[in-house]
mmCIF file of C-alpha atoms in Angstrom:
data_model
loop_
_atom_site.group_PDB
_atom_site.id
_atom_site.type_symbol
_atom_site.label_atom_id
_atom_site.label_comp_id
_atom_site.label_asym_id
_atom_site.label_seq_id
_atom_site.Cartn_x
_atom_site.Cartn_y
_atom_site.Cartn_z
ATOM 1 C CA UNK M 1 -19.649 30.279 43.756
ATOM 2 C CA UNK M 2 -21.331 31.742 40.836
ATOM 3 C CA UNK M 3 -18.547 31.767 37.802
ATOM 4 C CA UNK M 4 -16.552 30.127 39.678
ATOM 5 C CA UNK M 5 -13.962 28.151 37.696
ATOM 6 C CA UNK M 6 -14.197 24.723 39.246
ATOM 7 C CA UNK M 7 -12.115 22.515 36.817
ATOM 8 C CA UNK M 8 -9.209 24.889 37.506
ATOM 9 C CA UNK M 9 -9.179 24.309 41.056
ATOM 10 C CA UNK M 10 -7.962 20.896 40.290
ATOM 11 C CA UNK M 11 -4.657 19.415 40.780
ATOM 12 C CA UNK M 12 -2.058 19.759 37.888
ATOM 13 C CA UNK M 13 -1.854 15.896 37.738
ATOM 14 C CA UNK M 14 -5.918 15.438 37.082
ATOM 15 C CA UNK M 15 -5.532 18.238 34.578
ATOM 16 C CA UNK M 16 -3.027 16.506 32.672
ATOM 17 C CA UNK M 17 -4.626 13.272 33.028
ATOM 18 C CA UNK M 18 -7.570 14.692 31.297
ATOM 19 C CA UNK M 19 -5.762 16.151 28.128
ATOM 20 C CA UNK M 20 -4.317 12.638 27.632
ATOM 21 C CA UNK M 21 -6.961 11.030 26.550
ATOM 22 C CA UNK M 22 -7.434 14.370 24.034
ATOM 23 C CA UNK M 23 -5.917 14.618 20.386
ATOM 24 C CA UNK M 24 -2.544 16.373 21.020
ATOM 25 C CA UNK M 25 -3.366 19.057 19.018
ATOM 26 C CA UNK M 26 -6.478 19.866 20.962
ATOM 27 C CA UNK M 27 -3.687 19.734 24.724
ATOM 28 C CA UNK M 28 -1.707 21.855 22.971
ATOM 29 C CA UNK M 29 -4.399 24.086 22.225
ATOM 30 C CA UNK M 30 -6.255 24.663 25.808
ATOM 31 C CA UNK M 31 -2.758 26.336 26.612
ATOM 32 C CA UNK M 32 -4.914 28.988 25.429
ATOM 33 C CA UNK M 33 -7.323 29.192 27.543
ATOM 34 C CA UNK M 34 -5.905 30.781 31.152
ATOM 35 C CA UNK M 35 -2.011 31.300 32.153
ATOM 36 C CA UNK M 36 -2.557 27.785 34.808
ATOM 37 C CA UNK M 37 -2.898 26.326 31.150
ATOM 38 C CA UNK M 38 -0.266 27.336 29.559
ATOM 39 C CA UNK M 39 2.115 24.454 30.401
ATOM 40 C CA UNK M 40 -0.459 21.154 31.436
ATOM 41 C CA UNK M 41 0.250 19.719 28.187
ATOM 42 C CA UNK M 42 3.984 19.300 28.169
ATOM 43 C CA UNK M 43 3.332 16.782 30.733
ATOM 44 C CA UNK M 44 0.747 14.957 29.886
ATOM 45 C CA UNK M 45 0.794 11.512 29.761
ATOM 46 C CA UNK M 46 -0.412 10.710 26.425
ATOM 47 C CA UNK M 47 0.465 11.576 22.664
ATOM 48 C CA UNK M 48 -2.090 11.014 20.167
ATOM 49 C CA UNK M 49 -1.348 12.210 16.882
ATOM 50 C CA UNK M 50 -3.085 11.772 13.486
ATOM 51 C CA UNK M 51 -2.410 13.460 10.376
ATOM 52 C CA UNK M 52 -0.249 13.666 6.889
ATOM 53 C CA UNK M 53 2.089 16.304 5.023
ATOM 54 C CA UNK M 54 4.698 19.049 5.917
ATOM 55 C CA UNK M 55 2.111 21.158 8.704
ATOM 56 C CA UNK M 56 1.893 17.857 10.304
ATOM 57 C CA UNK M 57 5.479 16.665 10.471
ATOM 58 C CA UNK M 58 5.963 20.264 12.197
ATOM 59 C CA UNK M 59 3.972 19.897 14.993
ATOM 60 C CA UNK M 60 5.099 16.389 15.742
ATOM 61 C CA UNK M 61 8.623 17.154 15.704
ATOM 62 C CA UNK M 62 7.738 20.821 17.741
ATOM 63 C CA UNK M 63 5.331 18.493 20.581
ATOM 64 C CA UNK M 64 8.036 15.803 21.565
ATOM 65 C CA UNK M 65 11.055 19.185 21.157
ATOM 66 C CA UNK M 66 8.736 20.854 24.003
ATOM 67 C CA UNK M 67 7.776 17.878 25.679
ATOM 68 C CA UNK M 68 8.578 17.457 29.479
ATOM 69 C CA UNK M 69 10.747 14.624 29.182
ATOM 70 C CA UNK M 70 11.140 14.096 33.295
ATOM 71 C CA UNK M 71 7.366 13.123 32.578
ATOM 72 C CA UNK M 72 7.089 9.477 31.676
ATOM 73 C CA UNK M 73 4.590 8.885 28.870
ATOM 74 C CA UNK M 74 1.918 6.293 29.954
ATOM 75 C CA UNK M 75 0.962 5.869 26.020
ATOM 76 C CA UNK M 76 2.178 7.114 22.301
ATOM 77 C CA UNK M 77 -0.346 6.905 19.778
ATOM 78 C CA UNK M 78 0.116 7.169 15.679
ATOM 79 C CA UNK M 79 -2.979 7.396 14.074
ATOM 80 C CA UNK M 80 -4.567 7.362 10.476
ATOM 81 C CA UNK M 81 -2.381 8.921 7.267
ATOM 82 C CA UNK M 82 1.015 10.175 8.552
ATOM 83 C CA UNK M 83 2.084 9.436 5.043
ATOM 84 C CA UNK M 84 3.909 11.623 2.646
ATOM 85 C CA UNK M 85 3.755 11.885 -1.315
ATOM 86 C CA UNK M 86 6.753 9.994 -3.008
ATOM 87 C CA UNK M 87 7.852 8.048 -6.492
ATOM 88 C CA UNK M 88 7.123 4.495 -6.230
ATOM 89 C CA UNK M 89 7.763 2.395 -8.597
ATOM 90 C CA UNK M 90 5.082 0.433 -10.099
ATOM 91 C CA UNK M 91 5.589 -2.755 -12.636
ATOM 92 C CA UNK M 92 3.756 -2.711 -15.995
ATOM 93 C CA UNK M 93 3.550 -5.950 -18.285
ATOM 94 C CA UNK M 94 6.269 -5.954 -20.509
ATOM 95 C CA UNK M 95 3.427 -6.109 -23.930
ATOM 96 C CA UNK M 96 2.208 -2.573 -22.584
ATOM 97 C CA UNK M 97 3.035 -0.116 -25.281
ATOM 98 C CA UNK M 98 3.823 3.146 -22.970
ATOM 99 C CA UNK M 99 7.031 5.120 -24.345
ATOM 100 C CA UNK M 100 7.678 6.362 -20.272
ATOM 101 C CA UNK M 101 7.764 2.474 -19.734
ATOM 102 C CA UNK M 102 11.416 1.591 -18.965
ATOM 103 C CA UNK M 103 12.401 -2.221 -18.074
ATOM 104 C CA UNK M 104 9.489 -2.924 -16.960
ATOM 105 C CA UNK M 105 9.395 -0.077 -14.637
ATOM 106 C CA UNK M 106 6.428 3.113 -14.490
ATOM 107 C CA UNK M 107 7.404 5.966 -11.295
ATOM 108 C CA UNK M 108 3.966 6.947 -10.247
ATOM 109 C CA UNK M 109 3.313 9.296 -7.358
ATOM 110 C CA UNK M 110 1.824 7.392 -4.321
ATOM 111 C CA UNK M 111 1.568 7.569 -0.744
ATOM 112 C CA UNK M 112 4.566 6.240 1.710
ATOM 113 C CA UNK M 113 5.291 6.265 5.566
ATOM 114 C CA UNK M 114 6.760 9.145 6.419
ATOM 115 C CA UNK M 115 10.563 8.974 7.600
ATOM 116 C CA UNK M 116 10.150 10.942 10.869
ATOM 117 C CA UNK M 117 7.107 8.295 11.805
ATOM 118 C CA UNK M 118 10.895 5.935 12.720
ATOM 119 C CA UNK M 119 12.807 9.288 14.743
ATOM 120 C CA UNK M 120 9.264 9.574 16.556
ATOM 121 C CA UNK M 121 8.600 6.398 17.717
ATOM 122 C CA UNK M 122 12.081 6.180 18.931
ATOM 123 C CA UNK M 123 12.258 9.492 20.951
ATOM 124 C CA UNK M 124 8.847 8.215 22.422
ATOM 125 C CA UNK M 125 10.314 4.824 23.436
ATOM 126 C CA UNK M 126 13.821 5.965 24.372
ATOM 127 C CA UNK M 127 13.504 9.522 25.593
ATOM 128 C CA UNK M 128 10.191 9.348 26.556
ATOM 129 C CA UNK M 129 10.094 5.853 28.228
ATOM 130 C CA UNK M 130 6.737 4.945 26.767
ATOM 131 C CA UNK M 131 4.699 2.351 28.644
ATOM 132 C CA UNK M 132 2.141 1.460 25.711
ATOM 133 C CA UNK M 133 3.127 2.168 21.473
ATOM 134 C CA UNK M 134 0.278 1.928 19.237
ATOM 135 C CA UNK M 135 0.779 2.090 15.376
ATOM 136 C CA UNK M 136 -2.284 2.354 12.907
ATOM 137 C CA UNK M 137 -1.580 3.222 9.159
ATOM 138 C CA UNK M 138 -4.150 3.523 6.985
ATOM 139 C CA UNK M 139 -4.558 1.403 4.291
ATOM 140 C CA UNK M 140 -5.008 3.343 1.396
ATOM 141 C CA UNK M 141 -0.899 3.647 1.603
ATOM 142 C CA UNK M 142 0.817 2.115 -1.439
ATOM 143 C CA UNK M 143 3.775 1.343 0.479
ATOM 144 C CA UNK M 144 3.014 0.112 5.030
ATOM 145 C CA UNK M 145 5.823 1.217 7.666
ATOM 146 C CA UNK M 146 8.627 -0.684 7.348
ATOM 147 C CA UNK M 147 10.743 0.476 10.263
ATOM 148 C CA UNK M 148 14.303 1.162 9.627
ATOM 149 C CA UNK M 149 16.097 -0.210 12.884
ATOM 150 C CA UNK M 150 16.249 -3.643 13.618
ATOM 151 C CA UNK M 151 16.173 -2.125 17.061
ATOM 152 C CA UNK M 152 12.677 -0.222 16.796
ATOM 153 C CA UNK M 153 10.881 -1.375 19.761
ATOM 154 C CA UNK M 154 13.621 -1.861 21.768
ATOM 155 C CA UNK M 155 12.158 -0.462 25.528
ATOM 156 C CA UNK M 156 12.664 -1.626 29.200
ATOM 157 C CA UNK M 157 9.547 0.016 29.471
ATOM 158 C CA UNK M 158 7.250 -1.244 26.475
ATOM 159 C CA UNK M 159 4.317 -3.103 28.351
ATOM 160 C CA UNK M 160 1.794 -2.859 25.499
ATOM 161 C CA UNK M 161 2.006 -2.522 21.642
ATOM 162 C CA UNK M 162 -0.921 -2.562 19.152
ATOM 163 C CA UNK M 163 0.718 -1.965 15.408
ATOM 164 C CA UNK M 164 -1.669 -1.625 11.878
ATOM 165 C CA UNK M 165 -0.498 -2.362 8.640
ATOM 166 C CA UNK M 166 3.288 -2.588 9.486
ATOM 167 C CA UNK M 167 5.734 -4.810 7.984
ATOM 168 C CA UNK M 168 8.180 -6.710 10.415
ATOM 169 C CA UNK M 169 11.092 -8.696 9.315
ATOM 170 C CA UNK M 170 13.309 -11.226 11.376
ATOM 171 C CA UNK M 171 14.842 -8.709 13.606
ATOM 172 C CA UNK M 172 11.472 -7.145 14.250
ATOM 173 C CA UNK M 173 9.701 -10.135 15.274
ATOM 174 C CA UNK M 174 12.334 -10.540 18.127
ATOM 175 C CA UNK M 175 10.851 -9.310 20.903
ATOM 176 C CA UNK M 176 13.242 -10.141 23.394
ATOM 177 C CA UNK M 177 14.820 -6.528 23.990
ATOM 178 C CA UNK M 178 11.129 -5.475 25.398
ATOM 179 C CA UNK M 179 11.450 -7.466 28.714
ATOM 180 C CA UNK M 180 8.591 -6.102 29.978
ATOM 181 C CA UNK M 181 6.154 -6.409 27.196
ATOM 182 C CA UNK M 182 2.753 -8.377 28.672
ATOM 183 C CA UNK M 183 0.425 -7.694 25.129
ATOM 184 C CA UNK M 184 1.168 -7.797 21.571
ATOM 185 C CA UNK M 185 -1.331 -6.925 18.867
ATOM 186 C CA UNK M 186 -0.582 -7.138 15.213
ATOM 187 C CA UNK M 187 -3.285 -6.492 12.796
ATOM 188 C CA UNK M 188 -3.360 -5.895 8.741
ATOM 189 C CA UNK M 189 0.706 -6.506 9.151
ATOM 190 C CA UNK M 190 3.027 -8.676 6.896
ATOM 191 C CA UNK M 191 4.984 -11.403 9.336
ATOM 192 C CA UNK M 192 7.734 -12.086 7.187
ATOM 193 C CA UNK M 193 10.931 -13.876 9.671
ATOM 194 C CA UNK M 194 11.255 -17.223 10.783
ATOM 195 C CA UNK M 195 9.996 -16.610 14.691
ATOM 196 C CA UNK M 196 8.301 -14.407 17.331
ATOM 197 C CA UNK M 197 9.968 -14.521 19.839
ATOM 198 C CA UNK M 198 8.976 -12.691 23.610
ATOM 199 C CA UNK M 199 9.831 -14.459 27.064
ATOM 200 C CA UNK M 200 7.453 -11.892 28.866
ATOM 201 C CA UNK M 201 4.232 -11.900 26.299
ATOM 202 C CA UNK M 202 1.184 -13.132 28.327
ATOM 203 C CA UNK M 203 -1.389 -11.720 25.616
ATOM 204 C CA UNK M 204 -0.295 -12.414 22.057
ATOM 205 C CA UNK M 205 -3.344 -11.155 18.507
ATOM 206 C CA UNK M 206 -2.540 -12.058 15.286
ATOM 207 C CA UNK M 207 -5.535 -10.393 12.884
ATOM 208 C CA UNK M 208 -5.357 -10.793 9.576
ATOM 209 C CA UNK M 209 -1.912 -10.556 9.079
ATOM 210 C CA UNK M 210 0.081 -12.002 6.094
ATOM 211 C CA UNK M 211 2.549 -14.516 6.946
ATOM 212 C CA UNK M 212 3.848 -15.918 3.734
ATOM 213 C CA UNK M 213 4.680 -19.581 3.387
ATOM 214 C CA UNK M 214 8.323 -20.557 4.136
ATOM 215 C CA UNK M 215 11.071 -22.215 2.910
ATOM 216 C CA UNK M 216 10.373 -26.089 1.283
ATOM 217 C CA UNK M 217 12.293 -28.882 3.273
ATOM 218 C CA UNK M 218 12.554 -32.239 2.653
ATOM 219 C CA UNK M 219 9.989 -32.801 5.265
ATOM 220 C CA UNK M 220 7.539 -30.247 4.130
ATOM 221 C CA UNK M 221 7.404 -26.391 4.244
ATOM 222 C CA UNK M 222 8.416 -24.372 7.042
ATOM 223 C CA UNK M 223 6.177 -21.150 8.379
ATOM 224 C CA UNK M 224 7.077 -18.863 11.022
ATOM 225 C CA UNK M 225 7.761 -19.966 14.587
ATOM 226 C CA UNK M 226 5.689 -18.396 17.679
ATOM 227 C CA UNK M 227 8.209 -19.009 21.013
ATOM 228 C CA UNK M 228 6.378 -17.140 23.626
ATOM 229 C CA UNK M 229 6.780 -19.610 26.884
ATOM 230 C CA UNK M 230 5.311 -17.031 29.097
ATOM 231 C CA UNK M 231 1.584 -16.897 26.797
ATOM 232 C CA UNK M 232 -1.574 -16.696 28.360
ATOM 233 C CA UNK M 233 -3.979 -16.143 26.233
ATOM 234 C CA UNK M 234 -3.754 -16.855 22.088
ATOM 235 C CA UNK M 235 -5.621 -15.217 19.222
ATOM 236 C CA UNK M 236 -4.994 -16.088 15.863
ATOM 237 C CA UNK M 237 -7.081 -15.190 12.259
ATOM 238 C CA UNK M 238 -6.804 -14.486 8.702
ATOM 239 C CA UNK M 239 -8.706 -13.199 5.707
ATOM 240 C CA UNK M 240 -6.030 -13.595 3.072
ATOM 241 C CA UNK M 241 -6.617 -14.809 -0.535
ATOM 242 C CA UNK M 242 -2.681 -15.728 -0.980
ATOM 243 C CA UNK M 243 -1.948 -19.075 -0.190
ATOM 244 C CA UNK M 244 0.242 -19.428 3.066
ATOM 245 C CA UNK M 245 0.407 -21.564 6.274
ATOM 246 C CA UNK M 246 -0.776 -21.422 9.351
ATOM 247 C CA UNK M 247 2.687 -20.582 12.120
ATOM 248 C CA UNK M 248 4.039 -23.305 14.438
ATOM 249 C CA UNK M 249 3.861 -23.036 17.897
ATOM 250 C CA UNK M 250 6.584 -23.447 20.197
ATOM 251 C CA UNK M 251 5.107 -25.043 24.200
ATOM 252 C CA UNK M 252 3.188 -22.530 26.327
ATOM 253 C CA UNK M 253 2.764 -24.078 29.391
ATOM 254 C CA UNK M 254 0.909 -21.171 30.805
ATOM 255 C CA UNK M 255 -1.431 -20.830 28.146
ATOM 256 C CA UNK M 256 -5.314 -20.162 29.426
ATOM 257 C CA UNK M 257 -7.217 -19.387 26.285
ATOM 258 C CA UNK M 258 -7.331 -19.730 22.730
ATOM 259 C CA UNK M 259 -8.723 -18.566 19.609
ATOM 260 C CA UNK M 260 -7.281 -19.956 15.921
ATOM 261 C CA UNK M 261 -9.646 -19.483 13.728
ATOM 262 C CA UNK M 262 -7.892 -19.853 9.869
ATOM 263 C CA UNK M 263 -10.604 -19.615 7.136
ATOM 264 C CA UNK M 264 -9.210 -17.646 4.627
ATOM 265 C CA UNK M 265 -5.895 -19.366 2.208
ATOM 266 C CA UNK M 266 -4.588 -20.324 5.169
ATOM 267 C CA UNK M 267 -3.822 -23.827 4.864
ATOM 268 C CA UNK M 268 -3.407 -26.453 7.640
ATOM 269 C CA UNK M 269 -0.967 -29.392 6.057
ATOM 270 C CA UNK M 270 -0.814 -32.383 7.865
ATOM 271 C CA UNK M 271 3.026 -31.668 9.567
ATOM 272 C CA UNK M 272 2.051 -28.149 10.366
ATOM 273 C CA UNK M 273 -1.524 -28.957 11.590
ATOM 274 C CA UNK M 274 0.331 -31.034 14.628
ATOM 275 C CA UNK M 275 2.648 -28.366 15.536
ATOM 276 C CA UNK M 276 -0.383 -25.757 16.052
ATOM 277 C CA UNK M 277 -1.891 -28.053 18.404
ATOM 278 C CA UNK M 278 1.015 -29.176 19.972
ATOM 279 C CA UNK M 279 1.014 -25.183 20.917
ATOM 280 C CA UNK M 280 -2.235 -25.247 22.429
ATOM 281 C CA UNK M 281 -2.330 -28.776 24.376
ATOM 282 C CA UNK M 282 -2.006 -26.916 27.492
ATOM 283 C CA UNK M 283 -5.039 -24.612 27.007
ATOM 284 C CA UNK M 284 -8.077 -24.924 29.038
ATOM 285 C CA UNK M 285 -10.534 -23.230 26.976
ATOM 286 C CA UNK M 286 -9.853 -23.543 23.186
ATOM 287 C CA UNK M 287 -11.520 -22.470 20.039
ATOM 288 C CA UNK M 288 -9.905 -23.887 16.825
ATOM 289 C CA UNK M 289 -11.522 -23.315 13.309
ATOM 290 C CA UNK M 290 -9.241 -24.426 10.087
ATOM 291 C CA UNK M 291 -9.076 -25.442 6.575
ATOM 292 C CA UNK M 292 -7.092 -28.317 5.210
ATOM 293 C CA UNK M 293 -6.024 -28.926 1.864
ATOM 294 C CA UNK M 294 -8.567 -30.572 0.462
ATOM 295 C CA UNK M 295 -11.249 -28.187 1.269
ATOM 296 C CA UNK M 296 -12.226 -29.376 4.578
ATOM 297 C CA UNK M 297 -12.751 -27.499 7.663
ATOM 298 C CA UNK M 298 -12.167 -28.998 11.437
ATOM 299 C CA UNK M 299 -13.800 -27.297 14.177
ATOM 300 C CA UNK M 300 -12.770 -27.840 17.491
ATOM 301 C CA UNK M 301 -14.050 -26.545 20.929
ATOM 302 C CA UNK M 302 -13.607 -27.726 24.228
ATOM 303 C CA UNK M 303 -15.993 -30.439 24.157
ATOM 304 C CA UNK M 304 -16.199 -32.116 20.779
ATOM 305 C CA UNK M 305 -14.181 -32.027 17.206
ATOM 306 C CA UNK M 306 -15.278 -32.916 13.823
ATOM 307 C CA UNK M 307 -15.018 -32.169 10.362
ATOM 308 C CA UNK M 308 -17.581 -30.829 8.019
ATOM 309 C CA UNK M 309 -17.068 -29.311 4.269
ATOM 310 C CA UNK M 310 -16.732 -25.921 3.796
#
């Protein structure tokens, strides 16, 4: 058995199951190695893809072209940069004496989302019937992916979506057209809608996103809504300095365990406060850790609650 090549002699599927959990570069690159190679990586069952610039777009649009797309992806992964160099415009104080200044108004080159990071996404989800998305953007970008279609996530095959330093409006905070997403983590991201909404979620992380402070009522201010009846298990924190309040939640009668733990600007006002534990009631093992207006902090576990300055 001397130099014999033992990894070869293994089934296409375990093969391709190994260069998933690879950088799709590297898959695409052991197509080199022997003519039983050649082809694994079209069907693999991950895409993992990191990078930034014209080279990069390339190979991203040339891996899902030569894709086998009869081979359902168990996971697409966007890591890191994919950012391209654009004009964004930046404000300058109106007392700054800089001729280039107009209105108000510098262009300075920065770094955006690239475009294609939308067409991607959506030939993974569509085409490529996706079980699990995850999203990471670094955060060095001037400008965080805002996606384009109101319909970006829209799968019958989601199950699992981590996104980074994304920006979701109303229609992207529906969830409703992923009927068969179970976990939803959102981290670094700006929750600007009136609700999340899922009837399927079971696993729900909200980490240090933004979610700015709503409209003022006559009975108070309004934040954004969490409806997710089907919720098992709750994590909510922040780290922001901007002012904002912490979101109401709707009943979750299923819900098992939670984690709210709002230290930061988040603010818990006296109407609001009642509507996050009105949320949680149902919750058998609960961890609650907040800041009221007056620069107070209530801790709450399962056995005991009190207040103490912070």
């Amino acid at each position: 058995m001397r130099g014999a090549d033992l990894i070869g002699t293994l089934p296409d599927e375990v093969l391709q199951h190994v260069l998933s959990f690879l950088p799709s570069r590297d898959a695409v690159h052991s197509s080199l190695l022997s003519r039983r190679w050649r082809d694994l990586w079209r069907s693999a069952p991950a895409v993992r893809v990191s990078g930034k610039g014209h080279d990069f777009r390339l190979f991203v649009d040339s891996l899902l072209l030569h894709r086998n797309d009869a081979s359902q992806l168990r996971s697409f992964e966007i890591d890191d940069y994919a950012a391209t160099t654009s004009l964004l415009d930046v404000y300058e104080d109106e007392d700054d004496d800089d001729e280039d200044d107009e209105d108000g108004y510098l262009q300075l080159p920065g770094m955006e989302i690239d475009p294609s990071v939308d067409r991607w996404i959506a030939h993974a989800l569509s085409t490529c019937r996706a079980a699990s998305l995850t999203a990471r953007f670094d955060d060095e970008i001037a400008v965080p992916w805002r996606p384009r279609s109101p319909d970006a996530f829209a799968s019958q095959h989601l199950t699992t979506m981590h996104l980074e330093l994304v920006e979701l409006t109303d229609d992207l905070l529906d969830f409703s057209p992923c009927p068969a997403l179970l976990s939803l983590t959102v981290s670094g991201c700006r929750l600007n809608g009136d609700a999340l909404v899922s009837p399927s979620l079971e696993r729900l992380s909200i980490i240090h996103c933004d979610i700015p402070i709503g409209r003022y009522t006559d009975g108070g201010t309004t934040t954004m809504r969490i409806s997710t009846p089907s919720l098992r298990h709750l994590e909510i924190s922040d780290s922001y300095d901007e002012e904002q309040t912490a979101p109401s939640l709707d009943s979750m009668p299923r819900l098992t365990t939670a984690s709210i733990r709002l230290t930061g600007a988040t603010k818990l006002y006296p109407g609001n406060g009642c509507m996050v534990l009105h949320g949680l009631s149902e919750a058998t093992t609960l961890e609650l850790l907040a800041s009221t207006p007056d620069g107070m902090v209530c801790q709450l576990n399962p056995f005991k609650f009190h207040f103490h300055h912070h």
